[in-house]
PDB file of C-alpha atoms in Angstrom:
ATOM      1  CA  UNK A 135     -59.109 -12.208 -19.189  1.00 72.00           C
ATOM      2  CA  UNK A 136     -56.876  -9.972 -20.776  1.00 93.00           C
ATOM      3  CA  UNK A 137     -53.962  -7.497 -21.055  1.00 97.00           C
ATOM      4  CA  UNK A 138     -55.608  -4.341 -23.134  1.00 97.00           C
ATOM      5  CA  UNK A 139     -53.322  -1.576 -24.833  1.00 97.00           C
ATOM      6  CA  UNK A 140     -53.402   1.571 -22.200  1.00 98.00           C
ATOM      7  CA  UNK A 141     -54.121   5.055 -24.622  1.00 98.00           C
ATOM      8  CA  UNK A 142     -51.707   7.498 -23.505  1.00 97.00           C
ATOM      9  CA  UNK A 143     -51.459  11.326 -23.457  1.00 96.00           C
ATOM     10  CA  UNK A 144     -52.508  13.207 -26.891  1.00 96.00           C
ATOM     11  CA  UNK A 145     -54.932   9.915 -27.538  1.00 98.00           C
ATOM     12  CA  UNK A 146     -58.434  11.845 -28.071  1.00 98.00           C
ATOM     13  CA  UNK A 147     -60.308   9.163 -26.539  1.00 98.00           C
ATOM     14  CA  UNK A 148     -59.055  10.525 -23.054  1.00 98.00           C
ATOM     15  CA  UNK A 149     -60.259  13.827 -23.907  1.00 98.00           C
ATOM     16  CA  UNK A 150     -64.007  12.419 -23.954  1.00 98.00           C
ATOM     17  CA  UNK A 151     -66.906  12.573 -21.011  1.00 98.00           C
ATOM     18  CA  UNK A 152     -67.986   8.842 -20.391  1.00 98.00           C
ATOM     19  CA  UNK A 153     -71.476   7.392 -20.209  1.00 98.00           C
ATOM     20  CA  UNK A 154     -73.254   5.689 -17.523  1.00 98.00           C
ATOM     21  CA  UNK A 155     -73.603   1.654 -17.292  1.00 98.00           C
ATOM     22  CA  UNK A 156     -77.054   1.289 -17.406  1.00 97.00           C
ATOM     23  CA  UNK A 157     -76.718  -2.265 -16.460  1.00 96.00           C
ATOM     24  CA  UNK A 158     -74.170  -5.132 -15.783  1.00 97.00           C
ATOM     25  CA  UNK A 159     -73.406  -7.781 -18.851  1.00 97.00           C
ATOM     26  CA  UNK A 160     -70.843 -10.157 -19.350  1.00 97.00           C
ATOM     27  CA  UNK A 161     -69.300  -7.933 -21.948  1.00 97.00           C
ATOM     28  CA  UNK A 162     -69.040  -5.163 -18.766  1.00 98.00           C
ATOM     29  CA  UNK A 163     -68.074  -7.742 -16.518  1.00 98.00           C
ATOM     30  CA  UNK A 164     -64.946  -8.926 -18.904  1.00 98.00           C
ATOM     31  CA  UNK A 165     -64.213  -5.240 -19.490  1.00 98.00           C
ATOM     32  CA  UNK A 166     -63.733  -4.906 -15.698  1.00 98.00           C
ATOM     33  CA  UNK A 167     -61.707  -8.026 -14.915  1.00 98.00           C
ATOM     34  CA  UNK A 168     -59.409  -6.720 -18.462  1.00 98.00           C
ATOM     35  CA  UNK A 169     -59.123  -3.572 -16.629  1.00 98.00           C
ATOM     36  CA  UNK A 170     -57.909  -5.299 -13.458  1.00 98.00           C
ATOM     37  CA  UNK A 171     -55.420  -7.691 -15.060  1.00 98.00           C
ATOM     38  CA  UNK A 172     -54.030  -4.722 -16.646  1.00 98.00           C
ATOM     39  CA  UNK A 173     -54.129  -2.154 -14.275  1.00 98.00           C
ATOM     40  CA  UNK A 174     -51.967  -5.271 -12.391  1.00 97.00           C
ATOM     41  CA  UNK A 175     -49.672  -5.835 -14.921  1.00 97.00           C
ATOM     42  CA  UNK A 176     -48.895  -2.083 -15.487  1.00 97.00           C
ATOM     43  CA  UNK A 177     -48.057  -1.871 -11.240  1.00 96.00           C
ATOM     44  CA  UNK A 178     -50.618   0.743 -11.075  1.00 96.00           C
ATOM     45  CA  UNK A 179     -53.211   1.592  -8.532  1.00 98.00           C
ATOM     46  CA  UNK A 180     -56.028   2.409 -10.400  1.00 98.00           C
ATOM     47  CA  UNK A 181     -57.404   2.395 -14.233  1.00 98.00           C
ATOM     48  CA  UNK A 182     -60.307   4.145 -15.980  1.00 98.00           C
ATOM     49  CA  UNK A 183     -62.083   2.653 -18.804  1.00 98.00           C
ATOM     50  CA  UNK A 184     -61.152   5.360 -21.309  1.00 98.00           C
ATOM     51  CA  UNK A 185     -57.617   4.341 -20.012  1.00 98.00           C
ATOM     52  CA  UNK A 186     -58.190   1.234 -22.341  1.00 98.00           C
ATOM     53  CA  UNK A 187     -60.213   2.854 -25.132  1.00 98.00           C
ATOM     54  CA  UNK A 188     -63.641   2.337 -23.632  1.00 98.00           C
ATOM     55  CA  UNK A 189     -66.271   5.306 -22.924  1.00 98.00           C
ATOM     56  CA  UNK A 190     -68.148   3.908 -19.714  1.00 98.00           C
ATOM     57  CA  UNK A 191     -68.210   5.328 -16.621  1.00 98.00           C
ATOM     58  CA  UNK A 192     -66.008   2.255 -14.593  1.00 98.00           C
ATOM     59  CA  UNK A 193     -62.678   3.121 -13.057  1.00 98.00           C
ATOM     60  CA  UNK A 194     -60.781   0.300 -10.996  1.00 98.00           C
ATOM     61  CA  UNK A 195     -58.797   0.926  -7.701  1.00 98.00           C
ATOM     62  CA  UNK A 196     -56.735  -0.909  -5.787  1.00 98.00           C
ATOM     63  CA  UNK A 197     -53.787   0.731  -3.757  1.00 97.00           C
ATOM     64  CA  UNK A 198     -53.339  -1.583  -0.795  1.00 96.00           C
ATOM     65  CA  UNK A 199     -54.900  -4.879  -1.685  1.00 96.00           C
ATOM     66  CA  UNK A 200     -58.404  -3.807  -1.219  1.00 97.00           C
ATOM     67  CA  UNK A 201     -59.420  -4.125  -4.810  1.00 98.00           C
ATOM     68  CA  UNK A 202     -62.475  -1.306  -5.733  1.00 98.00           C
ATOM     69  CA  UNK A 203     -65.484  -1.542  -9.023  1.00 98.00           C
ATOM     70  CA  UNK A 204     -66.678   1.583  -9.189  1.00 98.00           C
ATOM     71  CA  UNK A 205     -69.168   1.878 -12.016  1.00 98.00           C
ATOM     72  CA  UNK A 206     -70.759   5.553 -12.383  1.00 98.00           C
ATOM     73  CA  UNK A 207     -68.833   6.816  -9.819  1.00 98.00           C
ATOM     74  CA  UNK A 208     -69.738  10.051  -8.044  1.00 98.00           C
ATOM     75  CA  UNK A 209     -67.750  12.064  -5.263  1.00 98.00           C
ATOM     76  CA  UNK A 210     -70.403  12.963  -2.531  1.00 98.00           C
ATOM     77  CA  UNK A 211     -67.782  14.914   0.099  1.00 98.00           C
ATOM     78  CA  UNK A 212     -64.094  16.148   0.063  1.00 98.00           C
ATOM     79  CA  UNK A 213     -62.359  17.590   2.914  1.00 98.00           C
ATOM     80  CA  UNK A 214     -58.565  18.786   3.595  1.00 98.00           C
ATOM     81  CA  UNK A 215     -55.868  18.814   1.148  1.00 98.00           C
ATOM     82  CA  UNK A 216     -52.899  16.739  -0.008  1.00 98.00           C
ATOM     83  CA  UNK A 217     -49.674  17.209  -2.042  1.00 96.00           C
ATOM     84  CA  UNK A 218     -47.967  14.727  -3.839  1.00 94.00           C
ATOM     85  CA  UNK A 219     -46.333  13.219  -6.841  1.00 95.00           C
ATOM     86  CA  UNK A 220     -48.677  11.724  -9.069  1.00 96.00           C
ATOM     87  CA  UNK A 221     -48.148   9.835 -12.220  1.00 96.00           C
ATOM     88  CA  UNK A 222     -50.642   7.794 -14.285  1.00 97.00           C
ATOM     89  CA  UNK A 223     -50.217   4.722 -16.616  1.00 97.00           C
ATOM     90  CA  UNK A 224     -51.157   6.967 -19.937  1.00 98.00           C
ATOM     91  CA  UNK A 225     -48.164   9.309 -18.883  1.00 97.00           C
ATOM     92  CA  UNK A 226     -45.490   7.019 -19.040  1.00 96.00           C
ATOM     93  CA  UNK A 227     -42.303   7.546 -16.829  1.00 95.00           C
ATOM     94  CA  UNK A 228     -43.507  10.726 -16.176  1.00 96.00           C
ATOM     95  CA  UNK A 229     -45.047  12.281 -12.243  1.00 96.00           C
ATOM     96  CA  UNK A 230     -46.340  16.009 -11.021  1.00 96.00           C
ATOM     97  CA  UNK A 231     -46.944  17.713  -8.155  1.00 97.00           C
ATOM     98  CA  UNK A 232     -51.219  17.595  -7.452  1.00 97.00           C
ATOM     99  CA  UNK A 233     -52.939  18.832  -4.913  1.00 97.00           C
ATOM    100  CA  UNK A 234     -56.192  16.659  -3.814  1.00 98.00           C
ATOM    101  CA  UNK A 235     -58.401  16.393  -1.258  1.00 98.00           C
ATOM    102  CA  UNK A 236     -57.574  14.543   1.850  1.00 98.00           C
ATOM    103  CA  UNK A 237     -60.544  12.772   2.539  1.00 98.00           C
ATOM    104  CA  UNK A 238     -62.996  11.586   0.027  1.00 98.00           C
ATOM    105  CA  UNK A 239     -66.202  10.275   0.364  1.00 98.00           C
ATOM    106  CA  UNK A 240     -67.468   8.849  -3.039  1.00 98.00           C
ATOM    107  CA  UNK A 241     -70.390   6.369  -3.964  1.00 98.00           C
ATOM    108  CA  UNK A 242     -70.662   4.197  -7.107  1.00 98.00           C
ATOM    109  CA  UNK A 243     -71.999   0.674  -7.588  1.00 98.00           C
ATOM    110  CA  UNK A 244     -70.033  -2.737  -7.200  1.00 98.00           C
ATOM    111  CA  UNK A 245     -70.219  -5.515 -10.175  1.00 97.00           C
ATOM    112  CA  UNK A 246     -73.349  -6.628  -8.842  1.00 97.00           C
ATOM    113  CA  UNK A 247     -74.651  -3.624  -9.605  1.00 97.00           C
ATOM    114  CA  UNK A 248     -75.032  -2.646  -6.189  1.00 98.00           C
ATOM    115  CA  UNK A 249     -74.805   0.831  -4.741  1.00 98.00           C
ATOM    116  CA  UNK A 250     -71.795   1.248  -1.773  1.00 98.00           C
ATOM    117  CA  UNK A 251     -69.763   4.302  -0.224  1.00 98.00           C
ATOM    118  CA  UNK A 252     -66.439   4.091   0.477  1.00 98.00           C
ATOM    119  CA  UNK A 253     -64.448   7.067   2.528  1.00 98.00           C
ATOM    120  CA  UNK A 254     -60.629   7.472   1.725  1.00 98.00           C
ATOM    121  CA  UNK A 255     -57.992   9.452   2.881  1.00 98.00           C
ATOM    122  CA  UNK A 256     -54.576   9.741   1.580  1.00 97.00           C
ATOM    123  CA  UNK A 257     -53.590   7.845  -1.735  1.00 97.00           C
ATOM    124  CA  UNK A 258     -56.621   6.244  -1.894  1.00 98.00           C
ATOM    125  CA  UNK A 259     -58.551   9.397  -1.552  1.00 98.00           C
ATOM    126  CA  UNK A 260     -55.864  10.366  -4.506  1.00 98.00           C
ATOM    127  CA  UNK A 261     -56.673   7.978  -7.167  1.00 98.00           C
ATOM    128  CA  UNK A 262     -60.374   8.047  -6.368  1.00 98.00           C
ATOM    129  CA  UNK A 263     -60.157  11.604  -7.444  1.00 98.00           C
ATOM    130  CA  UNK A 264     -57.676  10.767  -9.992  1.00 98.00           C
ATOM    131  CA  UNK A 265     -59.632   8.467 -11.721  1.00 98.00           C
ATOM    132  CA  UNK A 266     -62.881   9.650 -11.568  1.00 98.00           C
ATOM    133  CA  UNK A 267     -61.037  12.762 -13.500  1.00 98.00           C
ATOM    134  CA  UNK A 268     -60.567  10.580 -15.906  1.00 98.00           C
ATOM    135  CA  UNK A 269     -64.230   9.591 -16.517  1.00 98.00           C
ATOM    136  CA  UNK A 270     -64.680  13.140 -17.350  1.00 98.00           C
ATOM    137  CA  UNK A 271     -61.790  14.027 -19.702  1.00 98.00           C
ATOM    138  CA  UNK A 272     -59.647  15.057 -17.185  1.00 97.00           C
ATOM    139  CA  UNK A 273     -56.261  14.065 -16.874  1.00 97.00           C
ATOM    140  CA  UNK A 274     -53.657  14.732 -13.834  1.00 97.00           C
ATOM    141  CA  UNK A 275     -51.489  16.778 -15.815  1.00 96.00           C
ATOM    142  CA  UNK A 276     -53.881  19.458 -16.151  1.00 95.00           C
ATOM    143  CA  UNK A 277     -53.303  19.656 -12.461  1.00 96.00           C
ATOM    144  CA  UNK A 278     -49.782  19.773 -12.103  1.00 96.00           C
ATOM    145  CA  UNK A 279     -48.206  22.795 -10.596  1.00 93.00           C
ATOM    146  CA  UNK A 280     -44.766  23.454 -12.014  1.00 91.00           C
ATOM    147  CA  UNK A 281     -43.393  20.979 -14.409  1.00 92.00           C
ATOM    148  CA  UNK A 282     -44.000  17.406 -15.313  1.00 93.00           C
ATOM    149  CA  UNK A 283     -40.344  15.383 -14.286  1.00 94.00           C
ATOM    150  CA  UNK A 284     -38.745  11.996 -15.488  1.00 93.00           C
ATOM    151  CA  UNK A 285     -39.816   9.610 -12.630  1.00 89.00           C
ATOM    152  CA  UNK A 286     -36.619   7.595 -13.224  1.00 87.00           C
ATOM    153  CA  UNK A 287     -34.403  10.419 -13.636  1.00 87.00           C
ATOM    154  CA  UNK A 288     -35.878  13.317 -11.792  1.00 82.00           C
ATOM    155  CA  UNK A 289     -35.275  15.713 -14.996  1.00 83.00           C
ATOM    156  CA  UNK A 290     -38.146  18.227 -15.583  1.00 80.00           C
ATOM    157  CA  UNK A 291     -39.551  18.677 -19.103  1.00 66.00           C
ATOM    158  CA  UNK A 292     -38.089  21.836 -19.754  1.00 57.00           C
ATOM    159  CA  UNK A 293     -34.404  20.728 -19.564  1.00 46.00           C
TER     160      UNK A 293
END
């Protein structure tokens, strides 16, 4: 296992739609524990393949301890909304204001290539969304409303 190099914002690689795992190998299955190890190191709660330069559909949650695979994720049900900061390991130091649903409801298969649901609410609901954005190109700040700030300092980007 590994520590891979997270792209960050203006890489095009993050820009790009992902493709479906079509089935488990142990080149997948060291991607995902890579992905883990640095999602970990980074104190993050959630990484995205393309996060690390890779174009498969496999994002990697955990906010409270409950770790989550999800390979070729889908969202099947949203409901209510949420506010909140939200920052992302390939926008360093910075956050934004995001609304997201409340309540998620997503399926996607486990490393045994095994098909689950999960239903989330609150952060987890957030960086489900979050990083299943990011298996489609999307990134957070293309969400923000108002401006990005300096987690450490609270300065906006337009000071």
């Amino acid at each position: 296992m590994a520590i891979r190099n997270i792209r960050e914002l203006g890489d095009d690689i993050l820009r790009k739609n992902c493709r479906e795992v079509k089935e488990m190998t142990p080149k997948i299955q060291e991607l995902i524990d890579d992905m883990y190890d640095t999602m970990y190191e980074a104190m993050g709660v959630g990484l995205a393949a393309p996060q690390v330069g890779i174009l498969k559909r496999i994002a990697v949650i955990d906010t409270d301890g409950t770790p989550y695979t999800m390979i070729n994720p889908r969202i099947l049900e949203t409901a209510g909304e949420q506010e909140g900061s939200e920052g992302c390991l390939s926008v360093p130091g910075k956050a934004g204001m995001v609304r997201r649903p409340n309540y998620v409801k997503a399926e996607a298969y486990n490393e045994n290539m095994e098909r689950y649901e999960v239903e989330a609410e609150g952060l987890l609901a957030r960086a489900i969304c979050h990083e299943l954005d990011h298996l489609d190109g999307k990134l957070y700040v293309d969400l923000v409303e108002g401006d990005l700030y300096d987690v450490e300092t609270g300065d906006d980007d337009e000071e």
